[in-house]
mmCIF file of C-alpha atoms and ligand atoms in Angstrom:
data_model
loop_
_atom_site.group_PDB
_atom_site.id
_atom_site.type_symbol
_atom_site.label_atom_id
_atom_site.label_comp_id
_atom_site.label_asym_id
_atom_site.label_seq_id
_atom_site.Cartn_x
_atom_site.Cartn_y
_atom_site.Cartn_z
ATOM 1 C CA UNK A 1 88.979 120.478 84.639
ATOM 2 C CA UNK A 2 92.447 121.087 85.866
ATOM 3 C CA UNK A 3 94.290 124.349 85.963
ATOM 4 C CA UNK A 4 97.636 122.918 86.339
ATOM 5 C CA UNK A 5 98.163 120.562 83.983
ATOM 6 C CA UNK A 6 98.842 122.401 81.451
ATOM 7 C CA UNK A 7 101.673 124.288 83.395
ATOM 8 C CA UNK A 8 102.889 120.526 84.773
ATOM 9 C CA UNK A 9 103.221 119.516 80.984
ATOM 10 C CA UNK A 10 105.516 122.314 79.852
ATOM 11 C CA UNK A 11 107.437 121.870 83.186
ATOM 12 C CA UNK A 12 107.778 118.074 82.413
ATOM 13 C CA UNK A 13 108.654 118.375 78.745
ATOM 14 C CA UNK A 14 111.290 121.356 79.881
ATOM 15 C CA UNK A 15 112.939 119.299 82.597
ATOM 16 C CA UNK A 16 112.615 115.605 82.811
ATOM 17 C CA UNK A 17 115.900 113.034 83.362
ATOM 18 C CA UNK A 18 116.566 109.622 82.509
ATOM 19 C CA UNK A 19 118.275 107.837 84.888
ATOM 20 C CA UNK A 20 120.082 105.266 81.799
ATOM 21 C CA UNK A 21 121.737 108.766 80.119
ATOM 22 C CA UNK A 22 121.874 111.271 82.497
ATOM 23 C CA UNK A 23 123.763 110.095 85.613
ATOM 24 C CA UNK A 24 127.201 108.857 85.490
ATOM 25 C CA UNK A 25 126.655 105.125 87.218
ATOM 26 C CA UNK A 26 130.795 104.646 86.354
ATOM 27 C CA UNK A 27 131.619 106.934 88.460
ATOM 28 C CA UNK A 28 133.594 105.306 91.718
ATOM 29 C CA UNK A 29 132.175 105.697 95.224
ATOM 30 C CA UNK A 30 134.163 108.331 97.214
ATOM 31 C CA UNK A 31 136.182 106.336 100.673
ATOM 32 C CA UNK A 32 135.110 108.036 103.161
ATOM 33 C CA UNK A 33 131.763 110.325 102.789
ATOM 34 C CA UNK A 34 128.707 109.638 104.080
ATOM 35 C CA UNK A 35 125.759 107.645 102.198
ATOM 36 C CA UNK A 36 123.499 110.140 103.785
ATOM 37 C CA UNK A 37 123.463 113.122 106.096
ATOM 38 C CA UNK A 38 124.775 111.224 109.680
ATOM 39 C CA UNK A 39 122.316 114.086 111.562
ATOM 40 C CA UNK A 40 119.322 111.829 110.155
ATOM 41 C CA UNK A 41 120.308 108.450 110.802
ATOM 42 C CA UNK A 42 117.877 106.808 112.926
ATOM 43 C CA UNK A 43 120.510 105.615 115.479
ATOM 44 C CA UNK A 44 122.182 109.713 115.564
ATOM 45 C CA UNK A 45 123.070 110.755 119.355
ATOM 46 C CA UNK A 46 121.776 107.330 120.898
ATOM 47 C CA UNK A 47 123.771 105.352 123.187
ATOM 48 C CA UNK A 48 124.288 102.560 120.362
ATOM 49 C CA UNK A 49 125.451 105.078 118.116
ATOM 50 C CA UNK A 50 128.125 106.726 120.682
ATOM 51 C CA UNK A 51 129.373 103.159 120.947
ATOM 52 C CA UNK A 52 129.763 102.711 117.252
ATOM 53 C CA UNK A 53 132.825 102.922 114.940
ATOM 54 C CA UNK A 54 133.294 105.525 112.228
ATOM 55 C CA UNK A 55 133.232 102.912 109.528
ATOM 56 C CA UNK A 56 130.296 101.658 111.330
ATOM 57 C CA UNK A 57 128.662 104.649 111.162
ATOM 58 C CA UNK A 58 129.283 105.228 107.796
ATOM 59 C CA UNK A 59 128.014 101.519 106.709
ATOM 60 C CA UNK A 60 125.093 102.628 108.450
ATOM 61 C CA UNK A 61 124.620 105.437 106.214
ATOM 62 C CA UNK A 62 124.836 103.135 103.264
ATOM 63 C CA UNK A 63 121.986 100.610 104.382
ATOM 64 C CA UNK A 64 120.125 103.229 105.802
ATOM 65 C CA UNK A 65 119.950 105.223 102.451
ATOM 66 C CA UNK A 66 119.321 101.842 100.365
ATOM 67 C CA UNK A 67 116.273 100.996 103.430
ATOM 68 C CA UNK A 68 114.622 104.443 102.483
ATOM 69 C CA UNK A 69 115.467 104.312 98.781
ATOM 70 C CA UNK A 70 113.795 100.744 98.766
ATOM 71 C CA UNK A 71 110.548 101.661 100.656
ATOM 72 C CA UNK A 72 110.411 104.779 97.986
ATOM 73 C CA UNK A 73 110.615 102.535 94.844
ATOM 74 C CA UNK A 74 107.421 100.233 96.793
ATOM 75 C CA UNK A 75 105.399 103.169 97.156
ATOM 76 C CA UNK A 76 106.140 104.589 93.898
ATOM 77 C CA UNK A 77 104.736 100.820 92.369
ATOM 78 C CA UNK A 78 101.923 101.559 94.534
ATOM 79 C CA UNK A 79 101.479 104.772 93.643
ATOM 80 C CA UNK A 80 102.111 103.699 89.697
ATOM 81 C CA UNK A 81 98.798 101.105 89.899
ATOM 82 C CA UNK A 82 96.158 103.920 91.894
ATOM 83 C CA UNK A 83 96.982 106.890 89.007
ATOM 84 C CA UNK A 84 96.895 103.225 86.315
ATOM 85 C CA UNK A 85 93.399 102.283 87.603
ATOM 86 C CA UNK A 86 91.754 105.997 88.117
ATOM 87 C CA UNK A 87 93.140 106.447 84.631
ATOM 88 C CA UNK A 88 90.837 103.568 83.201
ATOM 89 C CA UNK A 89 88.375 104.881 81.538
ATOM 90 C CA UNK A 90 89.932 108.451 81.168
ATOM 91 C CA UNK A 91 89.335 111.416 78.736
ATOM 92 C CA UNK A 92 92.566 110.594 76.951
ATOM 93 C CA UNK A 93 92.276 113.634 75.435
ATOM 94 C CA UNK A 94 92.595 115.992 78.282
ATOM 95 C CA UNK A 95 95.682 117.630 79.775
ATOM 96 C CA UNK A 96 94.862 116.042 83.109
ATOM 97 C CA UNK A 97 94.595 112.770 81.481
ATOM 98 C CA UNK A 98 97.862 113.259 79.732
ATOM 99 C CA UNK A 99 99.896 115.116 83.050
ATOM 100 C CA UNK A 100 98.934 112.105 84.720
ATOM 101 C CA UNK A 101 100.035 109.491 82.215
ATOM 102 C CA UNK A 102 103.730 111.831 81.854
ATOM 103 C CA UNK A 103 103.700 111.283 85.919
ATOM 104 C CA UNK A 104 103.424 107.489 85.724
ATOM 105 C CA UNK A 105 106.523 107.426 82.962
ATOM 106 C CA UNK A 106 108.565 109.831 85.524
ATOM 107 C CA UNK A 107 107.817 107.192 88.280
ATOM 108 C CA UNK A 108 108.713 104.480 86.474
ATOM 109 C CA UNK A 109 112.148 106.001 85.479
ATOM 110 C CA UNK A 110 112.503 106.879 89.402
ATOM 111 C CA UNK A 111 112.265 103.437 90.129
ATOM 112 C CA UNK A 112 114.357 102.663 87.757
ATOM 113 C CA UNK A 113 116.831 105.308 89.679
ATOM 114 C CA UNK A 114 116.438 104.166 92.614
ATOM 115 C CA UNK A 115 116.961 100.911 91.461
ATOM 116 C CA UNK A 116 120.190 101.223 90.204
ATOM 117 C CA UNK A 117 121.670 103.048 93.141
ATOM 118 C CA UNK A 118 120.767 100.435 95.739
ATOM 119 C CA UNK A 119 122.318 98.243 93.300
ATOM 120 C CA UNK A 120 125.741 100.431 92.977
ATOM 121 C CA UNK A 121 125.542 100.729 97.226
ATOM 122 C CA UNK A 122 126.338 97.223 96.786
ATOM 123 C CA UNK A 123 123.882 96.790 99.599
ATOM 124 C CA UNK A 124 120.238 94.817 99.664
ATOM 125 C CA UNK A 125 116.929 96.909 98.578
ATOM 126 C CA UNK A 126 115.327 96.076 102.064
ATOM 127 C CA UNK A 127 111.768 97.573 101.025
ATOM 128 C CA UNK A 128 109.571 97.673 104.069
ATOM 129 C CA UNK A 129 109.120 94.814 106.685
ATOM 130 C CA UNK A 130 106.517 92.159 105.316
ATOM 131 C CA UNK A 131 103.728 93.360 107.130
ATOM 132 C CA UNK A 132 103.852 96.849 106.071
ATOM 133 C CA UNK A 133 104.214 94.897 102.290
ATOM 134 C CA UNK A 134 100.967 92.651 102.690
ATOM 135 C CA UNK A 135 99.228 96.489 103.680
ATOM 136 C CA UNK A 136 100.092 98.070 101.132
ATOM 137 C CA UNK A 137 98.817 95.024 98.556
ATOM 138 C CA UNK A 138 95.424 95.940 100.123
ATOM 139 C CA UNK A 139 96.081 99.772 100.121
ATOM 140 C CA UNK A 140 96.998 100.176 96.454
ATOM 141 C CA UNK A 141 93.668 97.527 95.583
ATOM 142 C CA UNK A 142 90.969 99.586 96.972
ATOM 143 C CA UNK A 143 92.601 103.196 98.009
ATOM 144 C CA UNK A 144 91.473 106.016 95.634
ATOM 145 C CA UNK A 145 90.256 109.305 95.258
ATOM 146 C CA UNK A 146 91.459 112.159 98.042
ATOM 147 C CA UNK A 147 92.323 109.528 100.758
ATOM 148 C CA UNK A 148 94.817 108.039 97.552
ATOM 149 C CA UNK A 149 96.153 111.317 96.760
ATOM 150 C CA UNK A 150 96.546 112.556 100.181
ATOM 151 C CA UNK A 151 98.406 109.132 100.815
ATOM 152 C CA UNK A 152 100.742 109.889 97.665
ATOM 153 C CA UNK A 153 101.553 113.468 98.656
ATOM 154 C CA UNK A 154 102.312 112.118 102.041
ATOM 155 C CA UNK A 155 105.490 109.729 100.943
ATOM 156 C CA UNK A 156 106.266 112.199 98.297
ATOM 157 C CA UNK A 157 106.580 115.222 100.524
ATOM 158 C CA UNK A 158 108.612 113.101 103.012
ATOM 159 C CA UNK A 159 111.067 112.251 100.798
ATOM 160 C CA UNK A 160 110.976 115.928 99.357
ATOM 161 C CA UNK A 161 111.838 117.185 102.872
ATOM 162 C CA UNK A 162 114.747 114.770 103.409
ATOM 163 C CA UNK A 163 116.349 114.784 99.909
ATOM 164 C CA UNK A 164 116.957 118.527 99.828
ATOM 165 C CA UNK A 165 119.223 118.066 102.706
ATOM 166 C CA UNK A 166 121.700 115.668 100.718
ATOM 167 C CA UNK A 167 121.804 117.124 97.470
ATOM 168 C CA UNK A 168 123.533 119.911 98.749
ATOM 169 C CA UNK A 169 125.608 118.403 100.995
ATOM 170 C CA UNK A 170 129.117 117.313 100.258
ATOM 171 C CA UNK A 171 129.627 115.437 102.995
ATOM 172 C CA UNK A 172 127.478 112.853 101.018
ATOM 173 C CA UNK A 173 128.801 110.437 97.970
ATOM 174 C CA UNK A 174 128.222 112.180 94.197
ATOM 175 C CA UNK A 175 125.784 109.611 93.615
ATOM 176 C CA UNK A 176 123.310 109.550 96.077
ATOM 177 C CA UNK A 177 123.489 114.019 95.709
ATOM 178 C CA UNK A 178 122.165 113.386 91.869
ATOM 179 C CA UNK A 179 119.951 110.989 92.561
ATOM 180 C CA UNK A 180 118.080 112.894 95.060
ATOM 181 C CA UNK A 181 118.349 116.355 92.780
ATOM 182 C CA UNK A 182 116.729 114.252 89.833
ATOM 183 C CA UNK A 183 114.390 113.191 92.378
ATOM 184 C CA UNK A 184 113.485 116.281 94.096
ATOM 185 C CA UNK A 185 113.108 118.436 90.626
ATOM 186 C CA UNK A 186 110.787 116.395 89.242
ATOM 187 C CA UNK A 187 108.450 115.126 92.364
ATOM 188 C CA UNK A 188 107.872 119.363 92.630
ATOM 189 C CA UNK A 189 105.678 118.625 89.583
ATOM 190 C CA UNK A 190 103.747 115.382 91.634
ATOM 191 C CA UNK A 191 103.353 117.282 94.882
ATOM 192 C CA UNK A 192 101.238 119.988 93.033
ATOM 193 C CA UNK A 193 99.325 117.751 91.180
ATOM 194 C CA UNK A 194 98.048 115.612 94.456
ATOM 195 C CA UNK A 195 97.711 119.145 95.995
ATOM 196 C CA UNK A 196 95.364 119.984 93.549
ATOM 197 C CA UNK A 197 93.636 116.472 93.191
ATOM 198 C CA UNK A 198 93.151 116.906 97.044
ATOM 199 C CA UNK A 199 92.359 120.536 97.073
ATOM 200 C CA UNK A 200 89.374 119.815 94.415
ATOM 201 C CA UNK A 201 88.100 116.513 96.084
ATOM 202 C CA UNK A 202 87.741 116.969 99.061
ATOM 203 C CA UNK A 203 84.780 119.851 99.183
ATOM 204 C CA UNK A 204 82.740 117.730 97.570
ATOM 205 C CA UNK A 205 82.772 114.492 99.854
ATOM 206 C CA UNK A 206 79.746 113.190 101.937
ATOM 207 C CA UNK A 207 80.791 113.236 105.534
ATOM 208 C CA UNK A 208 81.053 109.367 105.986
ATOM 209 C CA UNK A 209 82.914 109.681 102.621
ATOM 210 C CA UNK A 210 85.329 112.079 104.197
ATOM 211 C CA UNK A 211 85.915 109.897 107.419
ATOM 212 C CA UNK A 212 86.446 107.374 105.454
ATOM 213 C CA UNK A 213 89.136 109.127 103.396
ATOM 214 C CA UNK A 214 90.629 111.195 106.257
ATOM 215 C CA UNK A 215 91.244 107.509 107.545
ATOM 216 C CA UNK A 216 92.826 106.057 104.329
ATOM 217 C CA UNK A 217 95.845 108.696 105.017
ATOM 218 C CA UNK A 218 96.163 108.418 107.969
ATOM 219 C CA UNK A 219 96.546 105.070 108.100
ATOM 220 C CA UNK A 220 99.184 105.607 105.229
ATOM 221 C CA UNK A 221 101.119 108.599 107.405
ATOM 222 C CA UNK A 222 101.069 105.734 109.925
ATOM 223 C CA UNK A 223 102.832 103.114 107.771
ATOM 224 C CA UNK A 224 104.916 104.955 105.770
ATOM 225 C CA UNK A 225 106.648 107.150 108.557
ATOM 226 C CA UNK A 226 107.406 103.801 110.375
ATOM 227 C CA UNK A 227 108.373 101.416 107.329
ATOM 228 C CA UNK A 228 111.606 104.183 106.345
ATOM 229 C CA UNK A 229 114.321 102.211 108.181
ATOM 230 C CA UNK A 230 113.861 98.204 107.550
ATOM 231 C CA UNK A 231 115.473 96.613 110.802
ATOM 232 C CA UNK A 232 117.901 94.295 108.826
ATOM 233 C CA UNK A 233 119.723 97.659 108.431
ATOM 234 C CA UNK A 234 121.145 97.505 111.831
ATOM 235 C CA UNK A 235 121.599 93.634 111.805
ATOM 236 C CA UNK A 236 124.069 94.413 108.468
ATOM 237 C CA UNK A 237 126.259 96.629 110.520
ATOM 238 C CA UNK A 238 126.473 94.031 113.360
ATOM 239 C CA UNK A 239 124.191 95.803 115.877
ATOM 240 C CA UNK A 240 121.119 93.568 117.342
ATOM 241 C CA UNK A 241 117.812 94.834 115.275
ATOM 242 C CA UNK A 242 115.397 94.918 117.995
ATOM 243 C CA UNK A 243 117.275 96.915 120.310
ATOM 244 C CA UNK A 244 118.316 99.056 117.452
ATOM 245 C CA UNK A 245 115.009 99.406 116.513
ATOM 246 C CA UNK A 246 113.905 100.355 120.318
ATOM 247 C CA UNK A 247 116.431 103.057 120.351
ATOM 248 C CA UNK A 248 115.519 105.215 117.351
ATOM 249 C CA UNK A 249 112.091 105.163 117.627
ATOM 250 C CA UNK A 250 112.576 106.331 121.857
ATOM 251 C CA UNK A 251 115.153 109.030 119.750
ATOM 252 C CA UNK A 252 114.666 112.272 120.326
ATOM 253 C CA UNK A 253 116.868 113.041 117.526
ATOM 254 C CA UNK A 254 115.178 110.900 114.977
ATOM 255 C CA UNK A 255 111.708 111.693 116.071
ATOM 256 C CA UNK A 256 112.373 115.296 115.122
ATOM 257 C CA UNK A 257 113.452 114.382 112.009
ATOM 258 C CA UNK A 258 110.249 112.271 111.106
ATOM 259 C CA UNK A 259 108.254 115.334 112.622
ATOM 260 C CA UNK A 260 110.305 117.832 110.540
ATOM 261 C CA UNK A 261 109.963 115.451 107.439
ATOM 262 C CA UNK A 262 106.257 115.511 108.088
ATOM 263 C CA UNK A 263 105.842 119.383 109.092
ATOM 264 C CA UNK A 264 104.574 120.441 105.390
ATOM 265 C CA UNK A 265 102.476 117.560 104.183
ATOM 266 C CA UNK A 266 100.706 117.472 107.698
ATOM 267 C CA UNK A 267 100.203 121.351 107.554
ATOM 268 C CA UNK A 268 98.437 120.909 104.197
ATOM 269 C CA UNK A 269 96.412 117.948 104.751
ATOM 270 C CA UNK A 270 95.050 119.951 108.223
ATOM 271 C CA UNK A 271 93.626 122.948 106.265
ATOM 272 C CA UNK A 272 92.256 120.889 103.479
ATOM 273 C CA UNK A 273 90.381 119.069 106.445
ATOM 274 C CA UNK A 274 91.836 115.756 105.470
ATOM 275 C CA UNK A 275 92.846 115.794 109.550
ATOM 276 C CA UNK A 276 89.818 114.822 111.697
ATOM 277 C CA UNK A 277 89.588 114.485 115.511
ATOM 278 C CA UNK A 278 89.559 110.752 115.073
ATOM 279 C CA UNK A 279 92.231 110.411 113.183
ATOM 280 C CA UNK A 280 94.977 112.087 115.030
ATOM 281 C CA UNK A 281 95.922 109.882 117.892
ATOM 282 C CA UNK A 282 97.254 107.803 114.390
ATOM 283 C CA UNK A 283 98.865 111.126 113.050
ATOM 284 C CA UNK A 284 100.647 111.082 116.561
ATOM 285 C CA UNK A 285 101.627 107.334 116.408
ATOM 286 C CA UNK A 286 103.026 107.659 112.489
ATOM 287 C CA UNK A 287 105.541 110.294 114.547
ATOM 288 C CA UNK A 288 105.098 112.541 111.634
ATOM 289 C CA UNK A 289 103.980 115.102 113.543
ATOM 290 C CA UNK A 290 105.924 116.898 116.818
ATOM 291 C CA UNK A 291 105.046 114.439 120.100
HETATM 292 FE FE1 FE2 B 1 109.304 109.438 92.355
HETATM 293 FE FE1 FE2 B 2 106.039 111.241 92.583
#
């Protein structure tokens, strides 16, 4: 049925890491460089921020990274139990079958990546806020289909965007620039399988079917764009949460990250039609898309 699975299988059987063999964990954190790029901190250019230390800026950086790194290993257990239940009852002989069971295996060694880099931050895997936790226990029960894969290519495109920044930049520790190369290599595989999965659903959806869908990520975009940065980041560096929290999401700077984080997977999802008119006052709230 699929046209690229075949093509995703050589890819993954070329070029796939694991995170126990292929990434030095001895190696020491640098003093001094950033935990990720300062321009996308949520605080960057606010008042708190100009009021801020350089060490407690750069702390920032470290529980900021482990906040986002946190939320990604939640989704990607999320993501892990929709492709585990649409795969019950699978064709296990077909190459979309098997692309999507070599998917599962690369998300469980990403967690596994992600894991162990919170843990060498030395800092607390914050995950999101419990609200945003008990939603997404309901999300990954009943979401499936288009609205499911839309949802997945959403967080995965996100953290596509924002990873290709620090891999290249050497302002940023060694570790957290492999980790997000691993990451980024093999998620290009993911992001054209959901394409596809969305691409081929979606034309054949009733129209309540379709609302209902269109909803499902965009209640996602919604929850995900907001959950990023956990609050308790800013309470670690000794700033007070709340107002912290007030000032990045009013943040100019920050809400053009989230908007330029957001630009592809938003651009996509519009021309498959997984948009609709009722749905966007929620695409405007998840701040994924410009103001
Ligand atoms: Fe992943
Ligand atoms: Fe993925």
């Amino acid at each position: 049925m699929s046209e690229v699975s075949p093509r995703l299988l050589r890819s993954s059987a070329r070029m796939s890491y694991d995170p126990e063999v292929d990434l030095d964990w001895d190696a020491p954190l640098v003093d001094g460089l950033w935990f990720m790029q300062p321009e996308r901190l949520s605080l960057y250019g606010t008042a708190l921020w100009d009021a801020m230390s350089q060490e407690q800026r750069l702390e920032l950086s470290r529980h900021e990274v482990a906040s986002i790194a946190s939320v990604g290993v939640w989704f990607e257990i999320v993501l892990m139990q929709l492709m585990a239940r649409e795969l019950y009852g699978a064709d296990p002989v077909t190459d979309r079958t098997h692309y999507a069971l070599t998917e599962l295996g690369d998300e469980c060694r990403h967690s596994v990546m992600f894991g162990k880099a919170i843990a060498r931050c030395g800092v607390p895997a914050y995950g999101p806020v419990p609200r945003v936790r008990r939603l997404g226990w309901v999300f990954k029960s009943i979401a499936h289909g288009p609205g499911a894969y839309a949802s997945i290519l959403v967080a995965e495109e996100l953290l596509d965007r924002w990873q290709r920044e620090p891999m290249k930049d050497e302002r940023v520790q060694p570790l957290i620039r492999m980790v997000s190369r691993v990451h980024v290599l093999e998620e290009a595989r993911h992001m054209t399988f959901a394409r596809e999965e969305v691409a081929r659903s979606v034309p054949a959806l009733s129209r309540p079917a379709l609302a209902w869908h269109r909803n499902v990520a965009a209640q996602s975009a919604y929850m995900v764009g907001r959950a990023l940065v956990n609050p308790e980041v800013y309470a670690a560096v000794g700033l007070d949460p709340r107002e912290a929290r007030r000032q990045a999401l009013g943040n100019p700077h920050y809400r053009e990250t989230l908007a330029w984080m957001g630009e592809r997977v938003v651009a996509f999802l519009d021309e498959q039609g997984m948009i609709g008119a009722a749905d966007r006052p929620l695409w405007r709230r998840s701040l994924l898309v410009p103001a």
